[in-house]
Amino acid sequence: MQFDRNLKIAPSILSADFANFGAEIEAVEREGADWIHVDVMDGHFVPNLTFGPPLVKAIRKHIKTVMDVHLMIAPVDPYIDAFADAGADILTAHVEAGPHLHRTLQAIRGADMTAGVALNPGTPASAVAEVLDLVGLVCVMTVNPGFGGQSFIDMTAKVRDLRAMIGDRPVHIEIDGGVTPKTAPLVRAAGADVLVAGSAVFSGGSVADPAPYGANIRAIRTACDTLV
Ligand code: DX5
Ligand code: ZN
């Protein structure tokens, strides 16, 4: 994967039609998605359940861009090989998911994926200070994870701190939760380059009528271009 800090929009399939993931992914990529964000939830680390490695593997062949897998599960380590086999490009684990973050990130790298680390809103930027040389992405949660469609929690100061901590390292800052044309410019200006958006991308469209997906993606991009 080439590294750059250009703005990337990563639609979350949590807001897509669960009975039609393949076609939804193809539609949203045609409409301008840069990455596809895949939310894995276990009903234990977060109070919701989605899907596991077999489904992630099944949708892989529909993704031409980057498969960005966000694990909201604990423990993580027993499932790393299964997600590597499923074809994840980026595998992100939460800081809060266990006591051995460094070991988890090493194992993800050892399985030939880019390691990501996610921070809940209540977790400070300093929690990732010792692992910045292991990761390719830091995900700043701007909602408490578990559900799509929640309101944005302002983490702009945390994003700014992380941007300074990261310096010249090739590490993306991703924002996840409540991203809209209104909130996106705040985090983009603070240093984020990957914006996950579920409801703000998928609302108003469908596989049969995908044009709204493109309009929604462009609205986020334009809002960032005009403010940054
Ligand atoms: C939340 C998930 C997000 C979610 C974002 O737990 O990690 O990726 O799908 O959805 P929106 O953009 O609707 O807040
Ligand atoms: Zn997510």
JSON list of C-alpha atoms and ligand atoms in Angstrom, two decimals:
[
{"chain": "A", "resi": 1, "resn": "MET", "atom": "CA", "xyz": [0.00, 0.00, 0.00]},
{"chain": "A", "resi": 2, "resn": "GLN", "atom": "CA", "xyz": [1.33, 3.44, -1.02]},
{"chain": "A", "resi": 3, "resn": "PHE", "atom": "CA", "xyz": [1.35, 5.95, 1.82]},
{"chain": "A", "resi": 4, "resn": "ASP", "atom": "CA", "xyz": [0.02, 9.50, 1.46]},
{"chain": "A", "resi": 5, "resn": "ARG", "atom": "CA", "xyz": [-1.95, 11.97, 3.51]},
{"chain": "A", "resi": 6, "resn": "ASN", "atom": "CA", "xyz": [-4.53, 12.79, 0.83]},
{"chain": "A", "resi": 7, "resn": "LEU", "atom": "CA", "xyz": [-8.12, 12.69, 2.02]},
{"chain": "A", "resi": 8, "resn": "LYS", "atom": "CA", "xyz": [-9.63, 9.20, 1.85]},
{"chain": "A", "resi": 9, "resn": "ILE", "atom": "CA", "xyz": [-13.30, 8.38, 2.39]},
{"chain": "A", "resi": 10, "resn": "ALA", "atom": "CA", "xyz": [-13.94, 4.89, 3.78]},
{"chain": "A", "resi": 11, "resn": "PRO", "atom": "CA", "xyz": [-17.64, 3.97, 3.74]},
{"chain": "A", "resi": 12, "resn": "SER", "atom": "CA", "xyz": [-18.60, 1.60, 6.56]},
{"chain": "A", "resi": 13, "resn": "ILE", "atom": "CA", "xyz": [-20.67, -1.33, 5.32]},
{"chain": "A", "resi": 14, "resn": "LEU", "atom": "CA", "xyz": [-22.41, -1.33, 8.69]},
{"chain": "A", "resi": 15, "resn": "SER", "atom": "CA", "xyz": [-24.87, 1.06, 7.00]},
{"chain": "A", "resi": 16, "resn": "ALA", "atom": "CA", "xyz": [-25.18, -1.01, 3.79]},
{"chain": "A", "resi": 17, "resn": "ASP", "atom": "CA", "xyz": [-27.82, -3.63, 2.95]},
{"chain": "A", "resi": 18, "resn": "PHE", "atom": "CA", "xyz": [-26.62, -6.70, 4.89]},
{"chain": "A", "resi": 19, "resn": "ALA", "atom": "CA", "xyz": [-28.33, -9.00, 2.39]},
{"chain": "A", "resi": 20, "resn": "ASN", "atom": "CA", "xyz": [-26.40, -7.52, -0.52]},
{"chain": "A", "resi": 21, "resn": "PHE", "atom": "CA", "xyz": [-22.86, -6.64, 0.57]},
{"chain": "A", "resi": 22, "resn": "GLY", "atom": "CA", "xyz": [-21.14, -7.57, -2.70]},
{"chain": "A", "resi": 23, "resn": "ALA", "atom": "CA", "xyz": [-23.26, -5.27, -4.84]},
{"chain": "A", "resi": 24, "resn": "GLU", "atom": "CA", "xyz": [-23.24, -2.51, -2.21]},
{"chain": "A", "resi": 25, "resn": "ILE", "atom": "CA", "xyz": [-19.42, -2.51, -2.11]},
{"chain": "A", "resi": 26, "resn": "GLU", "atom": "CA", "xyz": [-19.14, -2.44, -5.89]},
{"chain": "A", "resi": 27, "resn": "ALA", "atom": "CA", "xyz": [-21.66, 0.41, -6.07]},
{"chain": "A", "resi": 28, "resn": "VAL", "atom": "CA", "xyz": [-19.97, 2.55, -3.44]},
{"chain": "A", "resi": 29, "resn": "GLU", "atom": "CA", "xyz": [-16.51, 2.01, -4.99]},
{"chain": "A", "resi": 30, "resn": "ARG", "atom": "CA", "xyz": [-17.87, 3.05, -8.39]},
{"chain": "A", "resi": 31, "resn": "GLU", "atom": "CA", "xyz": [-19.27, 6.15, -6.70]},
{"chain": "A", "resi": 32, "resn": "GLY", "atom": "CA", "xyz": [-15.87, 7.21, -5.35]},
{"chain": "A", "resi": 33, "resn": "ALA", "atom": "CA", "xyz": [-15.04, 5.33, -2.12]},
{"chain": "A", "resi": 34, "resn": "ASP", "atom": "CA", "xyz": [-11.28, 5.16, -1.46]},
{"chain": "A", "resi": 35, "resn": "TRP", "atom": "CA", "xyz": [-11.33, 2.30, 1.06]},
{"chain": "A", "resi": 36, "resn": "ILE", "atom": "CA", "xyz": [-14.02, -0.06, 2.39]},
{"chain": "A", "resi": 37, "resn": "HIS", "atom": "CA", "xyz": [-14.40, -0.10, 6.20]},
{"chain": "A", "resi": 38, "resn": "VAL", "atom": "CA", "xyz": [-15.59, -3.38, 7.71]},
{"chain": "A", "resi": 39, "resn": "ASP", "atom": "CA", "xyz": [-16.88, -3.34, 11.31]},
{"chain": "A", "resi": 40, "resn": "VAL", "atom": "CA", "xyz": [-16.50, -6.60, 13.22]},
{"chain": "A", "resi": 41, "resn": "MET", "atom": "CA", "xyz": [-18.36, -6.68, 16.56]},
{"chain": "A", "resi": 42, "resn": "ASP", "atom": "CA", "xyz": [-18.53, -9.48, 19.10]},
{"chain": "A", "resi": 43, "resn": "GLY", "atom": "CA", "xyz": [-21.38, -8.59, 21.51]},
{"chain": "A", "resi": 44, "resn": "HIS", "atom": "CA", "xyz": [-18.82, -8.56, 24.33]},
{"chain": "A", "resi": 45, "resn": "PHE", "atom": "CA", "xyz": [-16.29, -5.78, 23.71]},
{"chain": "A", "resi": 46, "resn": "VAL", "atom": "CA", "xyz": [-19.18, -3.76, 22.28]},
{"chain": "A", "resi": 47, "resn": "PRO", "atom": "CA", "xyz": [-22.91, -4.28, 22.82]},
{"chain": "A", "resi": 48, "resn": "ASN", "atom": "CA", "xyz": [-23.66, -5.39, 19.26]},
{"chain": "A", "resi": 49, "resn": "LEU", "atom": "CA", "xyz": [-22.89, -8.31, 16.94]},
{"chain": "A", "resi": 50, "resn": "THR", "atom": "CA", "xyz": [-22.10, -8.14, 13.25]},
{"chain": "A", "resi": 51, "resn": "PHE", "atom": "CA", "xyz": [-20.09, -10.84, 11.46]},
{"chain": "A", "resi": 52, "resn": "GLY", "atom": "CA", "xyz": [-16.82, -12.75, 11.50]},
{"chain": "A", "resi": 53, "resn": "PRO", "atom": "CA", "xyz": [-14.02, -14.00, 9.22]},
{"chain": "A", "resi": 54, "resn": "PRO", "atom": "CA", "xyz": [-16.12, -16.12, 6.79]},
{"chain": "A", "resi": 55, "resn": "LEU", "atom": "CA", "xyz": [-18.22, -13.14, 5.77]},
{"chain": "A", "resi": 56, "resn": "VAL", "atom": "CA", "xyz": [-15.17, -10.89, 5.57]},
{"chain": "A", "resi": 57, "resn": "LYS", "atom": "CA", "xyz": [-13.54, -13.45, 3.28]},
{"chain": "A", "resi": 58, "resn": "ALA", "atom": "CA", "xyz": [-16.67, -13.69, 1.12]},
{"chain": "A", "resi": 59, "resn": "ILE", "atom": "CA", "xyz": [-16.80, -9.94, 0.49]},
{"chain": "A", "resi": 60, "resn": "ARG", "atom": "CA", "xyz": [-13.06, -9.63, -0.22]},
{"chain": "A", "resi": 61, "resn": "LYS", "atom": "CA", "xyz": [-13.46, -10.47, -3.89]},
{"chain": "A", "resi": 62, "resn": "HIS", "atom": "CA", "xyz": [-15.85, -7.53, -4.33]},
{"chain": "A", "resi": 63, "resn": "ILE", "atom": "CA", "xyz": [-13.33, -4.99, -2.99]},
{"chain": "A", "resi": 64, "resn": "LYS", "atom": "CA", "xyz": [-10.92, -3.43, -5.51]},
{"chain": "A", "resi": 65, "resn": "THR", "atom": "CA", "xyz": [-9.58, -0.73, -3.16]},
{"chain": "A", "resi": 66, "resn": "VAL", "atom": "CA", "xyz": [-8.44, -1.39, 0.41]},
{"chain": "A", "resi": 67, "resn": "MET", "atom": "CA", "xyz": [-10.19, -3.65, 2.93]},
{"chain": "A", "resi": 68, "resn": "ASP", "atom": "CA", "xyz": [-9.94, -1.83, 6.27]},
{"chain": "A", "resi": 69, "resn": "VAL", "atom": "CA", "xyz": [-11.12, -4.20, 9.02]},
{"chain": "A", "resi": 70, "resn": "HIS", "atom": "CA", "xyz": [-12.00, -2.65, 12.39]},
{"chain": "A", "resi": 71, "resn": "LEU", "atom": "CA", "xyz": [-12.11, -5.25, 15.14]},
{"chain": "A", "resi": 72, "resn": "MET", "atom": "CA", "xyz": [-14.39, -4.40, 18.05]},
{"chain": "A", "resi": 73, "resn": "ILE", "atom": "CA", "xyz": [-13.69, -7.73, 19.70]},
{"chain": "A", "resi": 74, "resn": "ALA", "atom": "CA", "xyz": [-11.85, -9.03, 22.75]},
{"chain": "A", "resi": 75, "resn": "PRO", "atom": "CA", "xyz": [-9.67, -11.01, 22.76]},
{"chain": "A", "resi": 76, "resn": "VAL", "atom": "CA", "xyz": [-8.11, -10.23, 19.36]},
{"chain": "A", "resi": 77, "resn": "ASP", "atom": "CA", "xyz": [-5.12, -12.57, 19.11]},
{"chain": "A", "resi": 78, "resn": "PRO", "atom": "CA", "xyz": [-6.96, -15.88, 18.49]},
{"chain": "A", "resi": 79, "resn": "TYR", "atom": "CA", "xyz": [-8.60, -14.42, 15.37]},
{"chain": "A", "resi": 80, "resn": "ILE", "atom": "CA", "xyz": [-5.65, -12.65, 13.68]},
{"chain": "A", "resi": 81, "resn": "ASP", "atom": "CA", "xyz": [-4.78, -15.52, 11.33]},
{"chain": "A", "resi": 82, "resn": "ALA", "atom": "CA", "xyz": [-8.40, -15.94, 10.30]},
{"chain": "A", "resi": 83, "resn": "PHE", "atom": "CA", "xyz": [-8.63, -12.28, 9.28]},
{"chain": "A", "resi": 84, "resn": "ALA", "atom": "CA", "xyz": [-5.32, -12.55, 7.42]},
{"chain": "A", "resi": 85, "resn": "ASP", "atom": "CA", "xyz": [-6.74, -15.54, 5.56]},
{"chain": "A", "resi": 86, "resn": "ALA", "atom": "CA", "xyz": [-9.89, -13.51, 4.86]},
{"chain": "A", "resi": 87, "resn": "GLY", "atom": "CA", "xyz": [-7.74, -10.96, 3.01]},
{"chain": "A", "resi": 88, "resn": "ALA", "atom": "CA", "xyz": [-7.72, -7.93, 5.32]},
{"chain": "A", "resi": 89, "resn": "ASP", "atom": "CA", "xyz": [-5.26, -5.25, 4.18]},
{"chain": "A", "resi": 90, "resn": "ILE", "atom": "CA", "xyz": [-5.46, -3.31, 7.44]},
{"chain": "A", "resi": 91, "resn": "LEU", "atom": "CA", "xyz": [-6.44, -4.99, 10.72]},
{"chain": "A", "resi": 92, "resn": "THR", "atom": "CA", "xyz": [-7.23, -2.61, 13.57]},
{"chain": "A", "resi": 93, "resn": "ALA", "atom": "CA", "xyz": [-7.43, -3.63, 17.22]},
{"chain": "A", "resi": 94, "resn": "HIS", "atom": "CA", "xyz": [-8.59, -1.47, 20.12]},
{"chain": "A", "resi": 95, "resn": "VAL", "atom": "CA", "xyz": [-6.18, -0.32, 22.82]},
{"chain": "A", "resi": 96, "resn": "GLU", "atom": "CA", "xyz": [-8.89, -1.25, 25.34]},
{"chain": "A", "resi": 97, "resn": "ALA", "atom": "CA", "xyz": [-9.29, -4.83, 24.05]},
{"chain": "A", "resi": 98, "resn": "GLY", "atom": "CA", "xyz": [-6.58, -6.38, 26.20]},
{"chain": "A", "resi": 99, "resn": "PRO", "atom": "CA", "xyz": [-3.42, -5.96, 28.27]},
{"chain": "A", "resi": 100, "resn": "HIS", "atom": "CA", "xyz": [-0.93, -6.91, 25.53]},
{"chain": "A", "resi": 101, "resn": "LEU", "atom": "CA", "xyz": [-1.41, -4.33, 22.78]},
{"chain": "A", "resi": 102, "resn": "HIS", "atom": "CA", "xyz": [2.21, -4.53, 21.63]},
{"chain": "A", "resi": 103, "resn": "ARG", "atom": "CA", "xyz": [2.02, -8.31, 21.22]},
{"chain": "A", "resi": 104, "resn": "THR", "atom": "CA", "xyz": [-1.25, -8.03, 19.30]},
{"chain": "A", "resi": 105, "resn": "LEU", "atom": "CA", "xyz": [0.20, -5.46, 16.88]},
{"chain": "A", "resi": 106, "resn": "GLN", "atom": "CA", "xyz": [3.32, -7.56, 16.37]},
{"chain": "A", "resi": 107, "resn": "ALA", "atom": "CA", "xyz": [1.14, -10.56, 15.56]},
{"chain": "A", "resi": 108, "resn": "ILE", "atom": "CA", "xyz": [-0.89, -8.55, 13.01]},
{"chain": "A", "resi": 109, "resn": "ARG", "atom": "CA", "xyz": [2.32, -7.42, 11.29]},
{"chain": "A", "resi": 110, "resn": "GLY", "atom": "CA", "xyz": [3.66, -10.95, 11.47]},
{"chain": "A", "resi": 111, "resn": "ALA", "atom": "CA", "xyz": [0.59, -12.08, 9.52]},
{"chain": "A", "resi": 112, "resn": "ASP", "atom": "CA", "xyz": [1.50, -9.59, 6.73]},
{"chain": "A", "resi": 113, "resn": "MET", "atom": "CA", "xyz": [-1.23, -7.03, 7.36]},
{"chain": "A", "resi": 114, "resn": "THR", "atom": "CA", "xyz": [-0.91, -3.35, 8.19]},
{"chain": "A", "resi": 115, "resn": "ALA", "atom": "CA", "xyz": [-1.59, -3.00, 11.91]},
{"chain": "A", "resi": 116, "resn": "GLY", "atom": "CA", "xyz": [-4.05, -0.37, 13.10]},
{"chain": "A", "resi": 117, "resn": "VAL", "atom": "CA", "xyz": [-4.80, 0.72, 16.64]},
{"chain": "A", "resi": 118, "resn": "ALA", "atom": "CA", "xyz": [-8.12, 2.28, 17.72]},
{"chain": "A", "resi": 119, "resn": "LEU", "atom": "CA", "xyz": [-8.84, 4.59, 20.67]},
{"chain": "A", "resi": 120, "resn": "ASN", "atom": "CA", "xyz": [-12.23, 4.89, 22.34]},
{"chain": "A", "resi": 121, "resn": "PRO", "atom": "CA", "xyz": [-13.34, 8.45, 23.12]},
{"chain": "A", "resi": 122, "resn": "GLY", "atom": "CA", "xyz": [-12.36, 8.01, 26.79]},
{"chain": "A", "resi": 123, "resn": "THR", "atom": "CA", "xyz": [-8.81, 6.88, 26.00]},
{"chain": "A", "resi": 124, "resn": "PRO", "atom": "CA", "xyz": [-6.06, 9.51, 25.68]},
{"chain": "A", "resi": 125, "resn": "ALA", "atom": "CA", "xyz": [-3.65, 9.85, 22.74]},
{"chain": "A", "resi": 126, "resn": "SER", "atom": "CA", "xyz": [-0.77, 8.90, 25.07]},
{"chain": "A", "resi": 127, "resn": "ALA", "atom": "CA", "xyz": [-2.07, 5.29, 25.14]},
{"chain": "A", "resi": 128, "resn": "VAL", "atom": "CA", "xyz": [-0.51, 4.69, 21.71]},
{"chain": "A", "resi": 129, "resn": "ALA", "atom": "CA", "xyz": [2.79, 6.53, 22.30]},
{"chain": "A", "resi": 130, "resn": "GLU", "atom": "CA", "xyz": [4.84, 3.34, 22.60]},
{"chain": "A", "resi": 131, "resn": "VAL", "atom": "CA", "xyz": [3.41, 1.58, 19.55]},
{"chain": "A", "resi": 132, "resn": "LEU", "atom": "CA", "xyz": [3.60, 4.24, 16.82]},
{"chain": "A", "resi": 133, "resn": "ASP", "atom": "CA", "xyz": [6.50, 2.44, 15.11]},
{"chain": "A", "resi": 134, "resn": "LEU", "atom": "CA", "xyz": [4.43, -0.73, 14.82]},
{"chain": "A", "resi": 135, "resn": "VAL", "atom": "CA", "xyz": [1.27, 0.68, 13.22]},
{"chain": "A", "resi": 136, "resn": "GLY", "atom": "CA", "xyz": [0.22, 2.10, 9.86]},
{"chain": "A", "resi": 137, "resn": "LEU", "atom": "CA", "xyz": [-3.00, 3.63, 11.18]},
{"chain": "A", "resi": 138, "resn": "VAL", "atom": "CA", "xyz": [-4.41, 5.16, 14.35]},
{"chain": "A", "resi": 139, "resn": "CYS", "atom": "CA", "xyz": [-8.22, 5.18, 14.47]},
{"chain": "A", "resi": 140, "resn": "VAL", "atom": "CA", "xyz": [-9.75, 7.88, 16.63]},
{"chain": "A", "resi": 141, "resn": "MET", "atom": "CA", "xyz": [-13.28, 6.91, 17.61]},
{"chain": "A", "resi": 142, "resn": "THR", "atom": "CA", "xyz": [-15.62, 9.89, 17.58]},
{"chain": "A", "resi": 143, "resn": "VAL", "atom": "CA", "xyz": [-18.51, 7.80, 18.96]},
{"chain": "A", "resi": 144, "resn": "ASN", "atom": "CA", "xyz": [-18.54, 5.03, 21.54]},
{"chain": "A", "resi": 145, "resn": "PRO", "atom": "CA", "xyz": [-18.24, 1.99, 19.27]},
{"chain": "A", "resi": 146, "resn": "GLY", "atom": "CA", "xyz": [-21.09, -0.42, 18.67]},
{"chain": "A", "resi": 147, "resn": "PHE", "atom": "CA", "xyz": [-23.59, 1.28, 16.41]},
{"chain": "A", "resi": 148, "resn": "GLY", "atom": "CA", "xyz": [-23.81, 3.37, 13.26]},
{"chain": "A", "resi": 149, "resn": "GLY", "atom": "CA", "xyz": [-25.72, 6.63, 13.13]},
{"chain": "A", "resi": 150, "resn": "GLN", "atom": "CA", "xyz": [-24.56, 8.11, 16.46]},
{"chain": "A", "resi": 151, "resn": "SER", "atom": "CA", "xyz": [-23.65, 11.77, 16.99]},
{"chain": "A", "resi": 152, "resn": "PHE", "atom": "CA", "xyz": [-20.07, 12.96, 16.61]},
{"chain": "A", "resi": 153, "resn": "ILE", "atom": "CA", "xyz": [-18.07, 13.46, 19.81]},
{"chain": "A", "resi": 154, "resn": "ASP", "atom": "CA", "xyz": [-15.46, 16.18, 19.26]},
{"chain": "A", "resi": 155, "resn": "MET", "atom": "CA", "xyz": [-12.00, 14.63, 19.50]},
{"chain": "A", "resi": 156, "resn": "THR", "atom": "CA", "xyz": [-10.24, 17.41, 17.57]},
{"chain": "A", "resi": 157, "resn": "ALA", "atom": "CA", "xyz": [-7.67, 18.05, 20.32]},
{"chain": "A", "resi": 158, "resn": "LYS", "atom": "CA", "xyz": [-6.77, 14.36, 20.43]},
{"chain": "A", "resi": 159, "resn": "VAL", "atom": "CA", "xyz": [-6.32, 14.28, 16.65]},
{"chain": "A", "resi": 160, "resn": "ARG", "atom": "CA", "xyz": [-4.01, 17.29, 16.85]},
{"chain": "A", "resi": 161, "resn": "ASP", "atom": "CA", "xyz": [-1.95, 15.63, 19.62]},
{"chain": "A", "resi": 162, "resn": "LEU", "atom": "CA", "xyz": [-1.65, 12.42, 17.60]},
{"chain": "A", "resi": 163, "resn": "ARG", "atom": "CA", "xyz": [-0.62, 14.28, 14.48]},
{"chain": "A", "resi": 164, "resn": "ALA", "atom": "CA", "xyz": [2.25, 15.87, 16.43]},
{"chain": "A", "resi": 165, "resn": "MET", "atom": "CA", "xyz": [3.22, 12.55, 18.03]},
{"chain": "A", "resi": 166, "resn": "ILE", "atom": "CA", "xyz": [3.25, 10.76, 14.65]},
{"chain": "A", "resi": 167, "resn": "GLY", "atom": "CA", "xyz": [5.57, 13.32, 13.02]},
{"chain": "A", "resi": 168, "resn": "ASP", "atom": "CA", "xyz": [7.08, 11.91, 9.81]},
{"chain": "A", "resi": 169, "resn": "ARG", "atom": "CA", "xyz": [6.05, 8.30, 10.41]},
{"chain": "A", "resi": 170, "resn": "PRO", "atom": "CA", "xyz": [3.89, 6.79, 7.64]},
{"chain": "A", "resi": 171, "resn": "VAL", "atom": "CA", "xyz": [0.86, 6.47, 9.93]},
{"chain": "A", "resi": 172, "resn": "HIS", "atom": "CA", "xyz": [-2.67, 7.37, 8.85]},
{"chain": "A", "resi": 173, "resn": "ILE", "atom": "CA", "xyz": [-5.07, 9.07, 11.25]},
{"chain": "A", "resi": 174, "resn": "GLU", "atom": "CA", "xyz": [-8.55, 7.69, 10.73]},
{"chain": "A", "resi": 175, "resn": "ILE", "atom": "CA", "xyz": [-11.76, 9.11, 12.20]},
{"chain": "A", "resi": 176, "resn": "ASP", "atom": "CA", "xyz": [-14.66, 6.77, 12.89]},
{"chain": "A", "resi": 177, "resn": "GLY", "atom": "CA", "xyz": [-18.15, 7.78, 13.98]},
{"chain": "A", "resi": 178, "resn": "GLY", "atom": "CA", "xyz": [-20.57, 10.60, 13.21]},
{"chain": "A", "resi": 179, "resn": "VAL", "atom": "CA", "xyz": [-18.62, 11.88, 10.19]},
{"chain": "A", "resi": 180, "resn": "THR", "atom": "CA", "xyz": [-20.76, 14.24, 8.07]},
{"chain": "A", "resi": 181, "resn": "PRO", "atom": "CA", "xyz": [-20.02, 17.21, 5.80]},
{"chain": "A", "resi": 182, "resn": "LYS", "atom": "CA", "xyz": [-20.34, 19.33, 8.96]},
{"chain": "A", "resi": 183, "resn": "THR", "atom": "CA", "xyz": [-17.96, 17.39, 11.24]},
{"chain": "A", "resi": 184, "resn": "ALA", "atom": "CA", "xyz": [-15.42, 16.18, 8.64]},
{"chain": "A", "resi": 185, "resn": "PRO", "atom": "CA", "xyz": [-13.63, 19.54, 8.14]},
{"chain": "A", "resi": 186, "resn": "LEU", "atom": "CA", "xyz": [-12.91, 19.81, 11.89]},
{"chain": "A", "resi": 187, "resn": "VAL", "atom": "CA", "xyz": [-10.94, 16.55, 12.00]},
{"chain": "A", "resi": 188, "resn": "ARG", "atom": "CA", "xyz": [-9.41, 17.01, 8.56]},
{"chain": "A", "resi": 189, "resn": "ALA", "atom": "CA", "xyz": [-8.01, 20.39, 9.64]},
{"chain": "A", "resi": 190, "resn": "ALA", "atom": "CA", "xyz": [-6.63, 18.75, 12.82]},
{"chain": "A", "resi": 191, "resn": "GLY", "atom": "CA", "xyz": [-4.63, 16.22, 10.78]},
{"chain": "A", "resi": 192, "resn": "ALA", "atom": "CA", "xyz": [-6.86, 13.25, 9.92]},
{"chain": "A", "resi": 193, "resn": "ASP", "atom": "CA", "xyz": [-6.59, 11.73, 6.44]},
{"chain": "A", "resi": 194, "resn": "VAL", "atom": "CA", "xyz": [-9.03, 8.78, 6.50]},
{"chain": "A", "resi": 195, "resn": "LEU", "atom": "CA", "xyz": [-12.69, 9.48, 7.25]},
{"chain": "A", "resi": 196, "resn": "VAL", "atom": "CA", "xyz": [-14.98, 6.53, 7.90]},
{"chain": "A", "resi": 197, "resn": "ALA", "atom": "CA", "xyz": [-18.61, 7.29, 7.20]},
{"chain": "A", "resi": 198, "resn": "GLY", "atom": "CA", "xyz": [-21.54, 4.88, 7.38]},
{"chain": "A", "resi": 199, "resn": "SER", "atom": "CA", "xyz": [-24.89, 6.59, 7.52]},
{"chain": "A", "resi": 200, "resn": "ALA", "atom": "CA", "xyz": [-23.61, 9.79, 5.86]},
{"chain": "A", "resi": 201, "resn": "VAL", "atom": "CA", "xyz": [-22.57, 7.81, 2.75]},
{"chain": "A", "resi": 202, "resn": "PHE", "atom": "CA", "xyz": [-25.33, 5.20, 2.45]},
{"chain": "A", "resi": 203, "resn": "SER", "atom": "CA", "xyz": [-28.33, 7.41, 3.29]},
{"chain": "A", "resi": 204, "resn": "GLY", "atom": "CA", "xyz": [-30.74, 8.06, 0.45]},
{"chain": "A", "resi": 205, "resn": "GLY", "atom": "CA", "xyz": [-29.22, 5.54, -1.97]},
{"chain": "A", "resi": 206, "resn": "SER", "atom": "CA", "xyz": [-29.37, 1.83, -2.82]},
{"chain": "A", "resi": 207, "resn": "VAL", "atom": "CA", "xyz": [-27.82, -0.66, -5.23]},
{"chain": "A", "resi": 208, "resn": "ALA", "atom": "CA", "xyz": [-30.65, 0.17, -7.64]},
{"chain": "A", "resi": 209, "resn": "ASP", "atom": "CA", "xyz": [-30.09, 3.91, -7.19]},
{"chain": "A", "resi": 210, "resn": "PRO", "atom": "CA", "xyz": [-26.44, 4.44, -6.19]},
{"chain": "A", "resi": 211, "resn": "ALA", "atom": "CA", "xyz": [-26.04, 8.08, -7.33]},
{"chain": "A", "resi": 212, "resn": "PRO", "atom": "CA", "xyz": [-26.74, 9.42, -3.80]},
{"chain": "A", "resi": 213, "resn": "TYR", "atom": "CA", "xyz": [-23.69, 7.47, -2.56]},
{"chain": "A", "resi": 214, "resn": "GLY", "atom": "CA", "xyz": [-21.52, 9.49, -4.92]},
{"chain": "A", "resi": 215, "resn": "ALA", "atom": "CA", "xyz": [-23.21, 12.76, -3.99]},
{"chain": "A", "resi": 216, "resn": "ASN", "atom": "CA", "xyz": [-22.77, 11.98, -0.28]},
{"chain": "A", "resi": 217, "resn": "ILE", "atom": "CA", "xyz": [-19.05, 11.16, -0.72]},
{"chain": "A", "resi": 218, "resn": "ARG", "atom": "CA", "xyz": [-18.49, 14.33, -2.75]},
{"chain": "A", "resi": 219, "resn": "ALA", "atom": "CA", "xyz": [-20.28, 16.43, -0.12]},
{"chain": "A", "resi": 220, "resn": "ILE", "atom": "CA", "xyz": [-17.81, 15.24, 2.54]},
{"chain": "A", "resi": 221, "resn": "ARG", "atom": "CA", "xyz": [-14.82, 15.87, 0.25]},
{"chain": "A", "resi": 222, "resn": "THR", "atom": "CA", "xyz": [-16.02, 19.31, -0.80]},
{"chain": "A", "resi": 223, "resn": "ALA", "atom": "CA", "xyz": [-16.64, 20.34, 2.81]},
{"chain": "A", "resi": 224, "resn": "CYS", "atom": "CA", "xyz": [-13.04, 19.41, 3.65]},
{"chain": "A", "resi": 225, "resn": "ASP", "atom": "CA", "xyz": [-11.58, 21.11, 0.55]},
{"chain": "A", "resi": 226, "resn": "THR", "atom": "CA", "xyz": [-13.29, 24.40, 1.30]},
{"chain": "A", "resi": 227, "resn": "LEU", "atom": "CA", "xyz": [-12.32, 24.56, 4.96]},
{"chain": "A", "resi": 228, "resn": "VAL", "atom": "CA", "xyz": [-8.79, 23.17, 5.07]},
{"chain": "B", "resi": 1, "resn": "DX5", "atom": "C1", "xyz": [-19.09, 2.32, 15.09]},
{"chain": "B", "resi": 1, "resn": "DX5", "atom": "C2", "xyz": [-18.39, 1.80, 13.87]},
{"chain": "B", "resi": 1, "resn": "DX5", "atom": "C3", "xyz": [-18.40, 2.78, 12.75]},
{"chain": "B", "resi": 1, "resn": "DX5", "atom": "C4", "xyz": [-19.77, 3.10, 12.25]},
{"chain": "B", "resi": 1, "resn": "DX5", "atom": "C5", "xyz": [-19.80, 4.50, 11.74]},
{"chain": "B", "resi": 1, "resn": "DX5", "atom": "O1", "xyz": [-18.97, 1.45, 16.14]},
{"chain": "B", "resi": 1, "resn": "DX5", "atom": "O2", "xyz": [-17.04, 1.49, 14.16]},
{"chain": "B", "resi": 1, "resn": "DX5", "atom": "O3", "xyz": [-17.53, 2.38, 11.69]},
{"chain": "B", "resi": 1, "resn": "DX5", "atom": "O4", "xyz": [-20.22, 2.24, 11.24]},
{"chain": "B", "resi": 1, "resn": "DX5", "atom": "O5", "xyz": [-21.10, 4.81, 11.40]},
{"chain": "B", "resi": 1, "resn": "DX5", "atom": "P1", "xyz": [-21.61, 6.31, 11.25]},
{"chain": "B", "resi": 1, "resn": "DX5", "atom": "O6", "xyz": [-20.76, 6.94, 10.19]},
{"chain": "B", "resi": 1, "resn": "DX5", "atom": "O7", "xyz": [-23.01, 6.15, 10.86]},
{"chain": "B", "resi": 1, "resn": "DX5", "atom": "O8", "xyz": [-21.40, 6.98, 12.59]},
{"chain": "B", "resi": 2, "resn": "ZN", "atom": "ZN", "xyz": [-15.54, 1.24, 12.46]}
]
